[in-house]
mmCIF file of C-alpha atoms in Angstrom:
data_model
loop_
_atom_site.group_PDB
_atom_site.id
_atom_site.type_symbol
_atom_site.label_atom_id
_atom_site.label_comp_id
_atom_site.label_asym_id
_atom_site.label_seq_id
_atom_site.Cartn_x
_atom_site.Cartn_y
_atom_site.Cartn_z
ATOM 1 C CA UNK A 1 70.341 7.966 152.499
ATOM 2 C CA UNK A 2 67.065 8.603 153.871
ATOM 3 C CA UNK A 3 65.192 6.764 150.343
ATOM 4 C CA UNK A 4 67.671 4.103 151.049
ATOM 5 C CA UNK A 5 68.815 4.397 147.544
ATOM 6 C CA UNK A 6 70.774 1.193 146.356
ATOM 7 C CA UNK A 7 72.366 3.849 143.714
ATOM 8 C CA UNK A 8 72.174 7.348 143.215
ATOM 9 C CA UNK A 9 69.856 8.919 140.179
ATOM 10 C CA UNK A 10 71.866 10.320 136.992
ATOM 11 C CA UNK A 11 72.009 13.692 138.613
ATOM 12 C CA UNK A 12 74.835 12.287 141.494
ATOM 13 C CA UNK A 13 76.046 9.603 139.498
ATOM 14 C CA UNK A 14 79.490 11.431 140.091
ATOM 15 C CA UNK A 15 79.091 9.628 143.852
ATOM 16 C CA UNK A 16 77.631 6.033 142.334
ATOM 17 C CA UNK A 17 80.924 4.334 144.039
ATOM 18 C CA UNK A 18 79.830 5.248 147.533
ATOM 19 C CA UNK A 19 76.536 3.203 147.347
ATOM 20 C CA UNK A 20 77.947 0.622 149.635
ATOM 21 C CA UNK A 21 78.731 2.546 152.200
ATOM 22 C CA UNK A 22 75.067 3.211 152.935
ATOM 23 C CA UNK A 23 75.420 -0.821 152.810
ATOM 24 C CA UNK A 24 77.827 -1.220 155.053
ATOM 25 C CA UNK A 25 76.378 0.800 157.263
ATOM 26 C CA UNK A 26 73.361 -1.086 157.786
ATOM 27 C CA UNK A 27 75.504 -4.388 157.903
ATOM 28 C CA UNK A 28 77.087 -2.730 161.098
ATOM 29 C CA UNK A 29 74.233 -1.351 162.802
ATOM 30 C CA UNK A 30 72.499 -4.816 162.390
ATOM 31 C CA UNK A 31 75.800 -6.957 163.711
ATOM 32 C CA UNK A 32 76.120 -4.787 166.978
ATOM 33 C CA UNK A 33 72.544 -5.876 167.767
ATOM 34 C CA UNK A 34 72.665 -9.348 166.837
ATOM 35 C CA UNK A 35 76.044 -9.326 169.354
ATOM 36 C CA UNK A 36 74.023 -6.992 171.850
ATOM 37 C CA UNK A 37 71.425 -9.431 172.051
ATOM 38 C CA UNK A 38 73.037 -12.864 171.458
ATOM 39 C CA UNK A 39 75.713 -11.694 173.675
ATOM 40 C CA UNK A 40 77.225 -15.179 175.310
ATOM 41 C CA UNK A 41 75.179 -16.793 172.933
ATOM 42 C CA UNK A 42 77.557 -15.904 169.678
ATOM 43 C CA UNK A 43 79.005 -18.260 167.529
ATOM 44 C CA UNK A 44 80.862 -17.036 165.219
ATOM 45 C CA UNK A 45 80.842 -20.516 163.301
ATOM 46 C CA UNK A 46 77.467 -21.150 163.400
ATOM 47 C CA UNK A 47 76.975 -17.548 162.540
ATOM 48 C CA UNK A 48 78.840 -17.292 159.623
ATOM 49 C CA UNK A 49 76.826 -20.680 158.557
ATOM 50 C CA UNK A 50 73.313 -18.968 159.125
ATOM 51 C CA UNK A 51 74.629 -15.944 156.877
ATOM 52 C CA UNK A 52 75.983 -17.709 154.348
ATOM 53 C CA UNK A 53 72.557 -19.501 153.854
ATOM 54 C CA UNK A 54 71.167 -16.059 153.994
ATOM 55 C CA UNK A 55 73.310 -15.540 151.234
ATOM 56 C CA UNK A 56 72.655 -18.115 149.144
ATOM 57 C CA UNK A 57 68.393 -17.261 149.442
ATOM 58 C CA UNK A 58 69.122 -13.959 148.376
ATOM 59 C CA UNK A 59 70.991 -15.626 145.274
ATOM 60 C CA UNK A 60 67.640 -18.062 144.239
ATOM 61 C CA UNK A 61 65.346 -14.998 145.034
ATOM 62 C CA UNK A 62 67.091 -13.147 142.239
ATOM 63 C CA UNK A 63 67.082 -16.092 139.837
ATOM 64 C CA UNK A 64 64.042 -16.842 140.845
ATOM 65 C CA UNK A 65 62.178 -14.274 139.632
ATOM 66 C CA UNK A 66 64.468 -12.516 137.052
ATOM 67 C CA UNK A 67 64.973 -9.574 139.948
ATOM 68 C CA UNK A 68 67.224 -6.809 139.502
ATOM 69 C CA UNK A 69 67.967 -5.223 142.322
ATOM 70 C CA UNK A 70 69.508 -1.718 141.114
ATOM 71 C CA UNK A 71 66.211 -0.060 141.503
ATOM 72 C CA UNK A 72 65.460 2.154 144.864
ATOM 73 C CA UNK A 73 63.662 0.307 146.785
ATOM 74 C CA UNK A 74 63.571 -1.147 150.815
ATOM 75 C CA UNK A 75 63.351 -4.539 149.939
ATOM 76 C CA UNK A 76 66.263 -4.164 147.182
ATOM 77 C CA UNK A 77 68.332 -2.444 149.992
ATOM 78 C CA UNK A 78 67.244 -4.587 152.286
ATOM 79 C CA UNK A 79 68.418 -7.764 149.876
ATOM 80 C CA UNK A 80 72.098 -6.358 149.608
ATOM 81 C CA UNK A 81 72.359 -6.008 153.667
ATOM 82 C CA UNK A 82 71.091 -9.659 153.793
ATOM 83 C CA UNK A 83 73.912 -10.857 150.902
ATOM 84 C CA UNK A 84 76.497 -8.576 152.619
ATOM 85 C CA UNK A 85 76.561 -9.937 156.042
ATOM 86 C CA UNK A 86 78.036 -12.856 155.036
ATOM 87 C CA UNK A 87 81.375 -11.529 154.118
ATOM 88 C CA UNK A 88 81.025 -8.464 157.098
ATOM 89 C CA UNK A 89 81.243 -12.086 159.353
ATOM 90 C CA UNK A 90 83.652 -14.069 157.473
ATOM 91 C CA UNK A 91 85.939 -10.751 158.070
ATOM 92 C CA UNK A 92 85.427 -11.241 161.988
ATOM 93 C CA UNK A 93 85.982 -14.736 161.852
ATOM 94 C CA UNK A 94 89.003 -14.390 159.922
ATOM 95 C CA UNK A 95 90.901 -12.355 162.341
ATOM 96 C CA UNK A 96 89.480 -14.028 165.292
ATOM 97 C CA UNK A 97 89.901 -17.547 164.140
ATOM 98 C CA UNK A 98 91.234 -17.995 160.715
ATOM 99 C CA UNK A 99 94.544 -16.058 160.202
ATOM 100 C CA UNK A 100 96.783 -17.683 162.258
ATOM 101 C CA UNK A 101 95.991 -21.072 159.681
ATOM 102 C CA UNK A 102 95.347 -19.296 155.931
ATOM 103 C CA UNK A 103 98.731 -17.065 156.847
ATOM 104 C CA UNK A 104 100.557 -20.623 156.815
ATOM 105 C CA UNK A 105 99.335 -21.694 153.187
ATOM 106 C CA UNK A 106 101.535 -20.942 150.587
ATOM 107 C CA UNK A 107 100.816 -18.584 147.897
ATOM 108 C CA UNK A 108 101.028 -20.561 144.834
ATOM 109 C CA UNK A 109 98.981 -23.551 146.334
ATOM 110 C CA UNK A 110 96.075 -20.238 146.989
ATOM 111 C CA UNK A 111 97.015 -19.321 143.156
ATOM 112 C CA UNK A 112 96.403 -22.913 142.045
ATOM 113 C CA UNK A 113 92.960 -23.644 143.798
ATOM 114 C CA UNK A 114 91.479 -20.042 142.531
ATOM 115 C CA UNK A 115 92.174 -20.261 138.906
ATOM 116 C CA UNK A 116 90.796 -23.738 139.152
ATOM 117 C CA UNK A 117 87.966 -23.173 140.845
ATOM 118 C CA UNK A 118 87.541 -20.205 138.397
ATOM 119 C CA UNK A 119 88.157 -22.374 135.384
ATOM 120 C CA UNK A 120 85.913 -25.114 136.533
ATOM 121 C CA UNK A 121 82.884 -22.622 136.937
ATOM 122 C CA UNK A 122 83.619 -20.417 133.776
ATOM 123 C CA UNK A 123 83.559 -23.580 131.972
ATOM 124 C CA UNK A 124 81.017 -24.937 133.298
ATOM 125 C CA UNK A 125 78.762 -21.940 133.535
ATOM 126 C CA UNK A 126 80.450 -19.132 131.980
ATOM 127 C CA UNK A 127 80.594 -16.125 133.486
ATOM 128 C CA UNK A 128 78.294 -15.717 136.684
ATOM 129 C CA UNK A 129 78.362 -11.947 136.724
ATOM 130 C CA UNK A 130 77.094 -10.689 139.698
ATOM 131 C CA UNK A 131 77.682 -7.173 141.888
ATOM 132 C CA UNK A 132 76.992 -6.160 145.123
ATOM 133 C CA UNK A 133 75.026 -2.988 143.149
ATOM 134 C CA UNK A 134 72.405 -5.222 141.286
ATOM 135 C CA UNK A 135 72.679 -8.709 142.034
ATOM 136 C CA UNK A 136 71.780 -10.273 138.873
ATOM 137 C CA UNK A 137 72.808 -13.652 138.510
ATOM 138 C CA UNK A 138 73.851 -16.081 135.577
ATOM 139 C CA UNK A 139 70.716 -18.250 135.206
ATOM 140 C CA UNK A 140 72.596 -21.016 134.257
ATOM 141 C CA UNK A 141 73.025 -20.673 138.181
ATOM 142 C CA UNK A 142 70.106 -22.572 138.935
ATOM 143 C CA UNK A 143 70.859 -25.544 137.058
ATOM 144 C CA UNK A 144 73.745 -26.790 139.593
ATOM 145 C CA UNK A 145 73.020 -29.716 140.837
ATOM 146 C CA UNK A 146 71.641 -29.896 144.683
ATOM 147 C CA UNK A 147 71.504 -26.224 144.632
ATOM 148 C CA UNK A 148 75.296 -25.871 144.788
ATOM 149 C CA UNK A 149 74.926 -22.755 142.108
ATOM 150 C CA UNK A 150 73.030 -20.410 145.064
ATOM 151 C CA UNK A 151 76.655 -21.061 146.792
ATOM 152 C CA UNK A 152 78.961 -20.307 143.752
ATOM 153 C CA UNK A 153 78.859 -16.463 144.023
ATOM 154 C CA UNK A 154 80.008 -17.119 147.641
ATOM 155 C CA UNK A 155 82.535 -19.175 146.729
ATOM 156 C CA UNK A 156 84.373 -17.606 143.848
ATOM 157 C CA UNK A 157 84.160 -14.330 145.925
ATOM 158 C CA UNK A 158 85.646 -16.324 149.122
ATOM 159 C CA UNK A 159 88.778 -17.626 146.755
ATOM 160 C CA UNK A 160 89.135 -13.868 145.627
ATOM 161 C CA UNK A 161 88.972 -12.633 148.982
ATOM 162 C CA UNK A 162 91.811 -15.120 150.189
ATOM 163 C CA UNK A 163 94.158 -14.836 147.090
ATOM 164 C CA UNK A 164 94.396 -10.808 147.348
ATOM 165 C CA UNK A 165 94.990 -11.633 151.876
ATOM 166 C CA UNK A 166 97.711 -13.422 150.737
ATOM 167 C CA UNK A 167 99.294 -11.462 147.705
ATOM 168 C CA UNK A 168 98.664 -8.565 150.549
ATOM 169 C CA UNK A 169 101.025 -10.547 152.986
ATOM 170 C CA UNK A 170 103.875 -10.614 150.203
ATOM 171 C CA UNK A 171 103.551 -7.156 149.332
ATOM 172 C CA UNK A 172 103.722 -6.011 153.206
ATOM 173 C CA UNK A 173 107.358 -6.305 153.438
ATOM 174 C CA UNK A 174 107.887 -4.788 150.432
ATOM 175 C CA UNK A 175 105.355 -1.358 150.219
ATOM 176 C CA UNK A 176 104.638 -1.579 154.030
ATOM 177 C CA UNK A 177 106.750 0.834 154.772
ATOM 178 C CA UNK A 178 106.068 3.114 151.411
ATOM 179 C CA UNK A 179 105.078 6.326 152.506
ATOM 180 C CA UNK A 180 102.468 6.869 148.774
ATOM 181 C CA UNK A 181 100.747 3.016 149.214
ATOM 182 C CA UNK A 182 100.260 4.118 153.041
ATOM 183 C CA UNK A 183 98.871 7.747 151.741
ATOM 184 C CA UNK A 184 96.747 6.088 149.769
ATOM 185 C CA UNK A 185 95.480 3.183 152.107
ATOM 186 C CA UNK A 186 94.505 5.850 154.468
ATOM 187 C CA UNK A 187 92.395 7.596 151.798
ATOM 188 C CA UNK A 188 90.882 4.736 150.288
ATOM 189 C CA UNK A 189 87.539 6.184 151.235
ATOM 190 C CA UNK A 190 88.319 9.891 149.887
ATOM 191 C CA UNK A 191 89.862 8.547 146.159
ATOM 192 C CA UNK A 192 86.678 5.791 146.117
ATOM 193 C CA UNK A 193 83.993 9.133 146.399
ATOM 194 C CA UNK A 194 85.826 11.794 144.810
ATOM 195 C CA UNK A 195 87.544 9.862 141.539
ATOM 196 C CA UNK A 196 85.024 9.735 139.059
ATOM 197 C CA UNK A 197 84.706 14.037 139.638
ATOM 198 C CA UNK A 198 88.429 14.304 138.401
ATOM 199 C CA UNK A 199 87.680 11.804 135.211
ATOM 200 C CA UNK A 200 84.438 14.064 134.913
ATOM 201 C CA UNK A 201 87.108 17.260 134.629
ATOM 202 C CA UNK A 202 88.907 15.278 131.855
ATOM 203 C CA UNK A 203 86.185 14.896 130.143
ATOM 204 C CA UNK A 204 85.262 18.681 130.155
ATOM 205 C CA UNK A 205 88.799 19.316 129.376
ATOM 206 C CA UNK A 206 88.084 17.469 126.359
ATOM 207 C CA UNK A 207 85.001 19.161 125.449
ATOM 208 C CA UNK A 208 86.886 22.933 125.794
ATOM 209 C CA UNK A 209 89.072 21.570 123.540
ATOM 210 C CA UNK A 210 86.378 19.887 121.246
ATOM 211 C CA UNK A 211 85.331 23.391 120.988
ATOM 212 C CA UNK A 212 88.452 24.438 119.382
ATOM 213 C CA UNK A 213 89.225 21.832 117.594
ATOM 214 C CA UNK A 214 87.113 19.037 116.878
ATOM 215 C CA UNK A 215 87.930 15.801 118.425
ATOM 216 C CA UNK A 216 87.263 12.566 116.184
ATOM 217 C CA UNK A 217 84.855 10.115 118.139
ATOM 218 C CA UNK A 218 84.061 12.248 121.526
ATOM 219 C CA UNK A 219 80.340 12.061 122.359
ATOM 220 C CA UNK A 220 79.193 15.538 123.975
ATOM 221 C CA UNK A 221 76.041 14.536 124.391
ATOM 222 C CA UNK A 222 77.573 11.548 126.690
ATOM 223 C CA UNK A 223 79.258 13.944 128.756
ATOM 224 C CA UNK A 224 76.735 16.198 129.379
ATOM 225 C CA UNK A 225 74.170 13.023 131.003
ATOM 226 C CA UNK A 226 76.595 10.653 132.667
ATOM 227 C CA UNK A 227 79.862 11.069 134.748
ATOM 228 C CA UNK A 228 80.897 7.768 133.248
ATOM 229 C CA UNK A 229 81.571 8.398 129.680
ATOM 230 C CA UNK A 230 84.840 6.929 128.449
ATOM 231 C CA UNK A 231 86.325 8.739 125.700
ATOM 232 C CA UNK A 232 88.347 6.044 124.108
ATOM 233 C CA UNK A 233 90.825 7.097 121.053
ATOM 234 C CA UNK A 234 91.400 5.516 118.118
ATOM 235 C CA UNK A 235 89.733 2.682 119.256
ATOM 236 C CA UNK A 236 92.009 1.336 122.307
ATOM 237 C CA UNK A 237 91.935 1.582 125.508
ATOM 238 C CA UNK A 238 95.317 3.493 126.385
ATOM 239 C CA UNK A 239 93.134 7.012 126.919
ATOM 240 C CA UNK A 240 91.728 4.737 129.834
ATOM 241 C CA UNK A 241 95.081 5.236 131.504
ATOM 242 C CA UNK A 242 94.610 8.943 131.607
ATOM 243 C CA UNK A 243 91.291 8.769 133.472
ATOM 244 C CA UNK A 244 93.105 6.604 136.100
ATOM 245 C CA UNK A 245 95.744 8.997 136.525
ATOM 246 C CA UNK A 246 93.621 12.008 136.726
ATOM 247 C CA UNK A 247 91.339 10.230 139.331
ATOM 248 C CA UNK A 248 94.000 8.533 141.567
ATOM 249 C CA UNK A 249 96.537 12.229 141.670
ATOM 250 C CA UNK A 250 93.054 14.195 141.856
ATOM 251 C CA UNK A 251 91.260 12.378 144.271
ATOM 252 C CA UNK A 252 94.717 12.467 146.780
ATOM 253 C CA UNK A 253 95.673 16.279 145.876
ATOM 254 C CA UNK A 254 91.586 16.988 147.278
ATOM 255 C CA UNK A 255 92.607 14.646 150.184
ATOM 256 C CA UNK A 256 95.789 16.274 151.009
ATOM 257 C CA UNK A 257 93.641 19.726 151.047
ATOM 258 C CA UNK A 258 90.897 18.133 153.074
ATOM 259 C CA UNK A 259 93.561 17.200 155.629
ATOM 260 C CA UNK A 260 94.865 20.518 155.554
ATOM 261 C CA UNK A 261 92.071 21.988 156.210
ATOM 262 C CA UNK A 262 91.157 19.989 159.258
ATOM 263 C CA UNK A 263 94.845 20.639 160.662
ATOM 264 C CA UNK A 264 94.065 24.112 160.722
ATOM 265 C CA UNK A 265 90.935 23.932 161.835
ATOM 266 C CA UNK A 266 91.668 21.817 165.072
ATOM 267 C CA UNK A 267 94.884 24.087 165.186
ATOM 268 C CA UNK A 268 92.187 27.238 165.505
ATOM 269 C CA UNK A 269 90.325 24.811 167.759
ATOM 270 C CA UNK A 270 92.835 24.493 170.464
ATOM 271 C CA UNK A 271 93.813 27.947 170.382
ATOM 272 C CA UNK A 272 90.618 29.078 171.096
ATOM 273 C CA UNK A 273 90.385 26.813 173.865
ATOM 274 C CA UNK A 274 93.702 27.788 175.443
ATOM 275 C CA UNK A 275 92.773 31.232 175.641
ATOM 276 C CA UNK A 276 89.215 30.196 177.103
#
């Protein structure tokens, strides 16, 4: 945290997912001030506008100069905060501003403008590839006229963004009340850090067993130096589903025993304290 690591070295790759949260907690710490200081002075408009040009320098700085920003460094964290307060904003204005007009829009007209905005930039430009973790850009990018292609990334992530608020509205009435979606919305944090530890186990599962008998296609060696090896048998990817299992039931089952853990603690707490 201190190193301000943009992602963690091979040794705690098992906790690579979390490396936004160091993110997102700059992105906070920097929008209390901003409010703090602008104080009457906010916009959220105008705002939103300043970030998303913000944004969009970050995008030319990495085509630019070929930059990837995966490496530790200040500046490369610094780069991701600057890119991330755009859509930290767009969230605030959103439910301050926003809902009450994208919750009238119909779902299929949302469906129809993303896959043709998507269609008219994959064809156009292929695929842009680009994550919050590196930030490397299609270079094809900067050859959009009027330096529209800085905006793209932006944009495709804004259509995203909307179609999944409004497949989220449809679902509501149906899961909303669903008492394993809710378990699991609550512990969205817990399965995100603790997931790829439980596909790690598989994997070591696998290698007890290699030991007995040989398994065709497992890399060992893989194993042993990343948490990310994918075993994948006979050549398809239906072994993938096992790794999701084992990740989503073993990343709630360490929840659950987190949570029961706390009970009893505060549970000792107060106890203590009514006999103080």
């Amino acid at each position: 945290l201190l190193k301000l690591k943009g992602e963690q070295s091979m040794l705690f790759d098992i906790n690579a997912p979390g490396y936004f949260a160091i993110i997102l907690f700059y992105v906070t710490i920097i929008m209390i001030a901003l409010r703090r200081i602008l104080g009457k002075f906010w916009n959220d408009y105008l705002i939103t506008v300043v970030f998303i040009a913000l944004g969009c320098f970050v995008v030319r700085y990495s085509l630019m100069n070929s930059h990837n920003f995966a490496t530790a460094t200040v500046f490369n964290m610094a780069m991701k905060v600057v890119i991330s307060l755009q859509f930290f904003q767009l969230g605030t204005l959103y439910k301050n501003k926003l809902e009450k007009y994208v919750s009238k829009i119909n779902l299929v007209v949302i469906i129809l403008c993303f896959f043709g905005i998507i269609r008219i930039v994959q064809h156009n430009l292929g695929n842009i590839r680009w994550s919050l973790n590196r930030l490397v850009f299609n270079q094809q990018l900067s050859d959009v006229r009027f330096h529209m292609g800085y905006f793209i990334p932006f944009l495709t992530s804004l259509m995203g963004i909307i179609l999944w608020v409004k497949i989220a509205e449809f679902l509501v009435p149906v899961l909303g009340e669903n008492k394993l979606c809710n378990y699991i919305s609550d512990h969205t944090f817990g399965i995100m850090m603790h997931h790829i530890t439980f596909m790690s186990i598989l994997n070591w599962i696998l290698v007890g067993i290699n030991r007995i008998k040989a398994i065709p296609g497992l890399d060992v060696d893989a194993i042993k130096t990343s948490s990310w090896y994918r075993f994948v048998w006979g050549e398809t990817a239906d072994f993938k589903f096992f790794y999701l299992l084992i990740g989503i039931i073993g990343s709630c089952l360490f929840c659950y025993l987190v949570d029961r853990i706390k009970k009893y603690a505060r549970k000792i707490s107060t106890l203590r304290n009514d006999k103080s």
